[in-house]
Amino acid sequence: SDKDPSKVDRSAAYAARHIAKKLVAAGVAGEILVQLSYAIGVKDPMGIYVNTYGKSNLSITDGEIANKIKTLFDLTPYGIETRLKLRNPIYTETAAYGHMGRDPRKVTKTFENTAGETKTIEVELFTWEKLDHIEQVKQAFGI
């Protein structure tokens, strides 16, 4: 897509995927849907919707899971960009074979400017697929 990572129609999709994967990996539910809704000019999500399809492993409601998500994750556009490193040059790889279900990995990229100077950087790809910080999620949900 041709979207800037600050546009939540792209970055929030990554964030929702990231959150859902963490919740399933932590044992909150066997299956979970996370939806985020935003309004123009409002930095925090207007709504967080969670559906565990009756497969929750906890004795709390899907609405209570959604409220816990608010406290666990910075869901402002800046927070999403920062956590998932969306300002890095990752979009060539996302342009083919889809954005979701890919293996997170690090690659080294070399860039050359018009003056012939080169810069080499290490970049993480598909950060929204990572299963990091699972222990924090478990602790927050008392698992």
Coordinates of N, CA and C in Angstrom, one line a residue:
S1 N 0.9 -1.2 0.0 CA 0.0 0.0 0.0 C 0.9 1.2 0.0
D2 N 0.3 2.3 -0.3 CA 1.1 3.6 -0.4 C 0.8 4.4 0.8
K3 N 0.6 3.8 2.0 CA 0.2 4.5 3.2 C 1.5 4.8 4.0
D4 N 1.5 6.0 4.6 CA 2.5 6.3 5.6 C 2.2 5.5 6.8
P5 N 3.2 5.1 7.6 CA 2.9 4.2 8.7 C 2.2 5.0 9.9
S6 N 2.1 6.3 9.8 CA 1.3 7.0 10.8 C -0.2 6.9 10.6
K7 N -0.6 6.4 9.4 CA -2.0 6.2 9.1 C -2.5 4.9 9.7
V8 N -3.5 5.0 10.6 CA -3.9 3.9 11.4 C -4.6 2.8 10.6
D9 N -5.0 3.1 9.4 CA -5.6 2.0 8.6 C -4.6 0.9 8.2
R10 N -3.3 1.3 8.2 CA -2.3 0.3 8.0 C -1.7 -0.1 9.4
S11 N -1.2 0.8 10.1 CA -0.5 0.5 11.4 C -1.3 -0.2 12.4
A12 N -2.6 0.2 12.5 CA -3.5 -0.4 13.5 C -3.8 -1.9 13.1
A13 N -3.8 -2.2 11.8 CA -4.0 -3.6 11.4 C -2.8 -4.4 11.9
Y14 N -1.6 -3.9 11.8 CA -0.4 -4.6 12.3 C -0.5 -4.7 13.8
A15 N -0.9 -3.6 14.5 CA -1.0 -3.7 15.9 C -2.0 -4.7 16.4
A16 N -3.2 -4.7 15.8 CA -4.2 -5.7 16.1 C -3.7 -7.1 16.0
R17 N -3.0 -7.4 14.9 CA -2.4 -8.7 14.7 C -1.4 -9.0 15.8
H18 N -0.6 -8.1 16.1 CA 0.5 -8.2 17.1 C -0.2 -8.6 18.4
I19 N -1.2 -7.8 18.8 CA -1.8 -8.0 20.1 C -2.5 -9.4 20.1
A20 N -3.3 -9.8 19.1 CA -4.0 -11.0 19.0 C -3.0 -12.2 19.1
K21 N -1.9 -12.1 18.4 CA -0.9 -13.2 18.5 C -0.3 -13.4 19.9
K22 N 0.0 -12.2 20.6 CA 0.5 -12.3 21.9 C -0.5 -12.9 22.9
L23 N -1.8 -12.5 22.8 CA -2.8 -13.0 23.7 C -3.0 -14.5 23.5
V24 N -3.0 -15.0 22.3 CA -3.2 -16.4 22.1 C -1.9 -17.2 22.6
A25 N -0.7 -16.6 22.3 CA 0.5 -17.3 22.8 C 0.6 -17.3 24.3
A26 N 0.0 -16.3 24.9 CA 0.1 -16.2 26.4 C -1.0 -17.1 27.0
G27 N -1.9 -17.6 26.3 CA -2.9 -18.5 26.8 C -4.2 -17.8 27.2
V28 N -4.4 -16.5 26.8 CA -5.7 -15.8 27.1 C -6.9 -16.5 26.5
A29 N -6.7 -16.9 25.2 CA -7.7 -17.6 24.5 C -7.1 -18.5 23.4
G30 N -7.9 -19.5 22.9 CA -7.4 -20.3 21.9 C -7.5 -19.7 20.5
E31 N -8.4 -18.7 20.4 CA -8.6 -17.9 19.2 C -9.1 -16.5 19.6
I32 N -8.7 -15.5 18.9 CA -9.1 -14.2 19.3 C -9.1 -13.2 18.2
L33 N -10.1 -12.4 18.1 CA -10.1 -11.3 17.1 C -10.0 -10.0 17.9
V34 N -9.1 -9.1 17.4 CA -8.9 -7.8 18.0 C -9.1 -6.8 16.9
Q35 N -10.0 -5.8 17.1 CA -10.3 -4.8 16.2 C -10.1 -3.4 16.9
L36 N -9.5 -2.5 16.2 CA -9.2 -1.2 16.7 C -9.9 -0.2 15.8
S37 N -10.6 0.8 16.4 CA -11.2 1.9 15.6 C -10.7 3.2 16.0
Y38 N -10.4 4.1 15.1 CA -9.9 5.4 15.3 C -10.7 6.5 14.7
A39 N -10.6 7.7 15.2 CA -11.2 8.9 14.5 C -10.1 9.8 14.1
I40 N -10.3 10.6 13.1 CA -9.3 11.5 12.6 C -9.0 12.6 13.6
G41 N -7.8 12.8 13.9 CA -7.4 13.8 14.9 C -7.4 13.4 16.3
V42 N -7.7 12.1 16.6 CA -7.8 11.6 18.0 C -6.7 10.5 18.1
K43 N -5.8 10.7 19.0 CA -4.6 9.8 19.1 C -4.9 8.4 19.6
D44 N -5.8 8.3 20.6 CA -6.1 7.0 21.1 C -7.3 6.4 20.4
P45 N -7.3 5.1 20.4 CA -8.4 4.4 19.7 C -9.8 4.8 20.3
M46 N -10.8 4.9 19.5 CA -12.1 5.2 19.9 C -12.8 3.9 20.5
G47 N -12.3 2.8 20.0 CA -12.8 1.5 20.5 C -11.9 0.4 20.3
I48 N -11.9 -0.5 21.2 CA -11.2 -1.8 21.1 C -12.2 -2.9 21.2
Y49 N -12.3 -3.7 20.2 CA -13.3 -4.8 20.2 C -12.5 -6.1 20.3
V50 N -12.9 -7.0 21.1 CA -12.3 -8.3 21.3 C -13.4 -9.4 21.2
N51 N -13.1 -10.4 20.4 CA -14.0 -11.6 20.3 C -13.2 -12.8 20.5
T52 N -13.4 -13.6 21.5 CA -12.7 -14.8 21.7 C -13.5 -16.1 21.2
Y53 N -14.6 -15.8 20.6 CA -15.4 -16.9 20.0 C -15.7 -18.0 21.0
G54 N -15.9 -17.6 22.3 CA -16.1 -18.6 23.3 C -15.0 -19.5 23.7
K55 N -13.8 -19.1 23.2 CA -12.6 -19.9 23.5 C -11.6 -19.3 24.5
S56 N -12.2 -18.4 25.3 CA -11.3 -17.7 26.3 C -11.0 -18.8 27.4
N57 N -9.8 -18.7 27.9 CA -9.3 -19.5 29.0 C -9.4 -18.8 30.3
L58 N -10.0 -17.7 30.3 CA -10.1 -16.9 31.6 C -11.6 -16.7 31.9
S59 N -11.8 -16.3 33.2 CA -13.2 -16.1 33.6 C -13.6 -14.6 33.6
I60 N -13.1 -13.9 32.6 CA -13.4 -12.5 32.4 C -14.1 -12.4 31.0
T61 N -14.8 -11.3 30.8 CA -15.5 -11.1 29.5 C -14.5 -10.6 28.4
D62 N -15.0 -10.7 27.2 CA -14.2 -10.1 26.1 C -14.0 -8.6 26.3
G63 N -15.0 -8.0 26.8 CA -14.9 -6.5 27.1 C -13.8 -6.2 28.1
E64 N -13.7 -7.1 29.1 CA -12.7 -6.9 30.1 C -11.3 -7.2 29.5
I65 N -11.2 -8.1 28.6 CA -9.9 -8.3 27.9 C -9.6 -7.1 27.1
A66 N -10.5 -6.5 26.4 CA -10.3 -5.3 25.7 C -9.8 -4.1 26.6
N67 N -10.4 -4.0 27.8 CA -10.0 -3.0 28.7 C -8.5 -3.2 29.1
K68 N -8.2 -4.4 29.3 CA -6.8 -4.8 29.7 C -5.8 -4.4 28.6
I69 N -6.2 -4.6 27.4 CA -5.4 -4.3 26.2 C -5.0 -2.8 26.3
K70 N -6.0 -2.0 26.6 CA -5.7 -0.5 26.7 C -4.5 -0.2 27.7
T71 N -4.4 -1.0 28.8 CA -3.4 -0.7 29.7 C -2.1 -1.3 29.4
L72 N -2.1 -2.4 28.5 CA -0.9 -3.1 28.2 C -0.1 -2.5 27.0
F73 N -0.8 -1.9 26.1 CA -0.2 -1.5 24.8 C -0.5 0.0 24.5
D74 N 0.5 0.7 24.1 CA 0.4 2.1 23.6 C -0.2 2.0 22.2
L75 N -1.4 2.3 22.0 CA -2.1 2.2 20.7 C -2.3 3.6 20.0
T76 N -1.5 4.5 20.4 CA -1.4 5.8 19.7 C -0.7 5.5 18.4
P77 N -0.9 6.3 17.3 CA -0.2 6.1 16.1 C 1.4 6.1 16.4
Y78 N 1.8 7.0 17.2 CA 3.3 7.1 17.5 C 3.7 5.8 18.3
G79 N 2.9 5.4 19.2 CA 3.2 4.2 20.0 C 3.3 2.9 19.1
I80 N 2.4 2.8 18.2 CA 2.4 1.7 17.2 C 3.7 1.7 16.3
E81 N 3.9 2.9 15.8 CA 5.1 3.1 14.9 C 6.4 2.7 15.6
T82 N 6.5 3.2 16.9 CA 7.7 3.0 17.6 C 7.8 1.5 18.0
R83 N 6.8 0.9 18.5 CA 6.9 -0.5 19.0 C 7.2 -1.5 17.8
L84 N 6.5 -1.2 16.7 CA 6.7 -2.1 15.6 C 7.7 -1.7 14.6
K85 N 8.4 -0.6 14.9 CA 9.5 -0.1 14.0 C 9.1 0.2 12.6
L86 N 7.9 0.9 12.4 CA 7.3 1.0 11.1 C 8.0 2.1 10.3
R87 N 8.9 2.9 10.9 CA 9.6 3.9 10.1 C 10.8 3.4 9.4
N88 N 11.2 2.2 9.7 CA 12.3 1.5 9.1 C 12.0 1.1 7.6
P89 N 13.0 1.0 6.8 CA 12.7 0.6 5.4 C 12.4 -0.9 5.2
I90 N 11.1 -1.2 5.5 CA 10.6 -2.6 5.5 C 9.6 -2.9 4.4
Y91 N 9.2 -1.9 3.7 CA 8.1 -2.1 2.8 C 8.3 -2.8 1.5
T92 N 9.5 -2.9 1.1 CA 9.8 -3.7 -0.1 C 9.4 -5.2 0.1
E93 N 9.7 -5.6 1.3 CA 9.4 -7.0 1.6 C 7.9 -7.3 1.9
T94 N 7.2 -6.2 2.3 CA 5.8 -6.4 2.6 C 5.0 -6.3 1.3
A95 N 5.6 -5.8 0.2 CA 4.9 -5.6 -1.0 C 4.6 -6.9 -1.8
A96 N 5.2 -7.9 -1.5 CA 4.9 -9.2 -2.1 C 4.7 -10.3 -1.1
Y97 N 3.7 -11.1 -1.4 CA 3.4 -12.3 -0.5 C 2.7 -11.9 0.8
G98 N 2.2 -10.7 0.9 CA 1.3 -10.3 2.0 C 2.1 -9.8 3.2
H99 N 1.3 -9.2 4.1 CA 1.9 -8.6 5.3 C 1.8 -9.5 6.5
M100 N 0.9 -10.4 6.5 CA 0.6 -11.2 7.7 C 1.0 -12.7 7.5
G101 N 1.4 -13.3 8.6 CA 1.8 -14.7 8.5 C 3.2 -14.9 8.1
R102 N 4.0 -13.9 8.1 CA 5.4 -14.0 7.6 C 6.3 -14.2 8.8
D103 N 7.5 -14.7 8.6 CA 8.4 -14.9 9.7 C 9.2 -13.6 10.0
P104 N 9.1 -13.2 11.3 CA 9.9 -12.0 11.6 C 11.4 -12.3 11.5
R105 N 12.2 -11.4 11.0 CA 13.6 -11.7 10.9 C 14.3 -10.3 10.7
K106 N 15.6 -10.4 10.9 CA 16.5 -9.2 10.7 C 17.3 -9.4 9.4
V107 N 17.4 -8.3 8.7 CA 18.2 -8.3 7.4 C 19.1 -7.1 7.4
T108 N 20.1 -7.2 6.7 CA 21.0 -6.0 6.5 C 20.8 -5.4 5.2
K109 N 20.6 -4.1 5.2 CA 20.3 -3.4 3.9 C 21.4 -2.3 3.7
T110 N 21.8 -2.1 2.5 CA 22.7 -1.1 2.1 C 22.1 -0.1 1.2
F111 N 22.2 1.2 1.5 CA 21.6 2.2 0.6 C 22.7 3.1 0.2
E112 N 22.6 3.7 -1.0 CA 23.5 4.6 -1.6 C 22.8 5.9 -2.0
N113 N 23.4 7.0 -1.6 CA 22.8 8.3 -2.0 C 23.3 8.8 -3.3
T114 N 22.9 9.9 -3.7 CA 23.3 10.4 -5.1 C 24.8 10.8 -5.1
A115 N 25.4 11.0 -3.9 CA 26.8 11.4 -3.9 C 27.7 10.1 -3.8
G116 N 27.0 9.0 -3.9 CA 27.8 7.7 -3.9 C 28.2 7.2 -2.5
E117 N 27.7 7.9 -1.5 CA 27.9 7.4 -0.1 C 27.0 6.3 0.2
T118 N 27.5 5.3 0.9 CA 26.7 4.2 1.3 C 26.4 4.1 2.8
K119 N 25.3 3.6 3.1 CA 24.9 3.4 4.6 C 24.3 2.0 4.7
T120 N 24.9 1.2 5.6 CA 24.4 -0.1 5.9 C 23.7 -0.1 7.3
I121 N 22.5 -0.7 7.3 CA 21.7 -0.8 8.5 C 21.1 -2.2 8.7
E122 N 20.9 -2.5 9.9 CA 20.1 -3.8 10.2 C 18.7 -3.4 10.4
V123 N 17.8 -4.1 9.8 CA 16.3 -3.8 9.9 C 15.6 -5.1 10.3
E124 N 14.6 -4.9 11.2 CA 13.7 -6.0 11.6 C 12.5 -6.0 10.6
L125 N 12.2 -7.1 10.1 CA 11.0 -7.2 9.2 C 9.9 -8.0 9.9
F126 N 8.7 -7.6 9.6 CA 7.5 -8.2 10.1 C 7.4 -8.3 11.7
T127 N 7.7 -7.1 12.3 CA 7.8 -7.1 13.7 C 6.4 -7.4 14.4
W128 N 5.3 -7.2 13.7 CA 4.0 -7.5 14.2 C 3.8 -9.0 14.4
E129 N 4.6 -9.8 13.8 CA 4.5 -11.3 14.0 C 5.3 -11.8 15.1
K130 N 6.1 -11.0 15.8 CA 7.0 -11.4 16.9 C 6.2 -11.8 18.1
L131 N 6.6 -12.8 18.8 CA 6.0 -13.2 20.0 C 6.9 -12.8 21.2
D132 N 7.1 -11.6 21.4 CA 7.9 -11.1 22.5 C 7.0 -10.6 23.6
H133 N 7.6 -10.5 24.8 CA 6.9 -10.0 26.0 C 5.7 -10.8 26.4
I134 N 5.7 -12.1 26.1 CA 4.6 -13.0 26.5 C 4.5 -13.0 28.0
E135 N 5.6 -13.0 28.7 CA 5.5 -13.1 30.2 C 4.8 -11.9 30.8
Q136 N 4.9 -10.7 30.2 CA 4.2 -9.5 30.7 C 2.7 -9.6 30.5
V137 N 2.3 -10.2 29.3 CA 0.9 -10.4 29.1 C 0.3 -11.5 30.0
K138 N 1.1 -12.5 30.3 CA 0.6 -13.5 31.2 C 0.4 -12.9 32.6
Q139 N 1.4 -12.1 33.0 CA 1.3 -11.5 34.3 C 0.2 -10.6 34.4
A140 N -0.1 -9.8 33.4 CA -1.2 -8.8 33.4 C -2.6 -9.5 33.5
F141 N -2.7 -10.7 32.9 CA -3.9 -11.5 33.0 C -3.9 -12.5 34.1
G142 N -2.9 -12.6 34.9 CA -2.8 -13.6 36.0 C -2.8 -15.0 35.5
I143 N -2.0 -15.2 34.4 CA -1.9 -16.6 33.9 C -0.6 -17.2 34.4

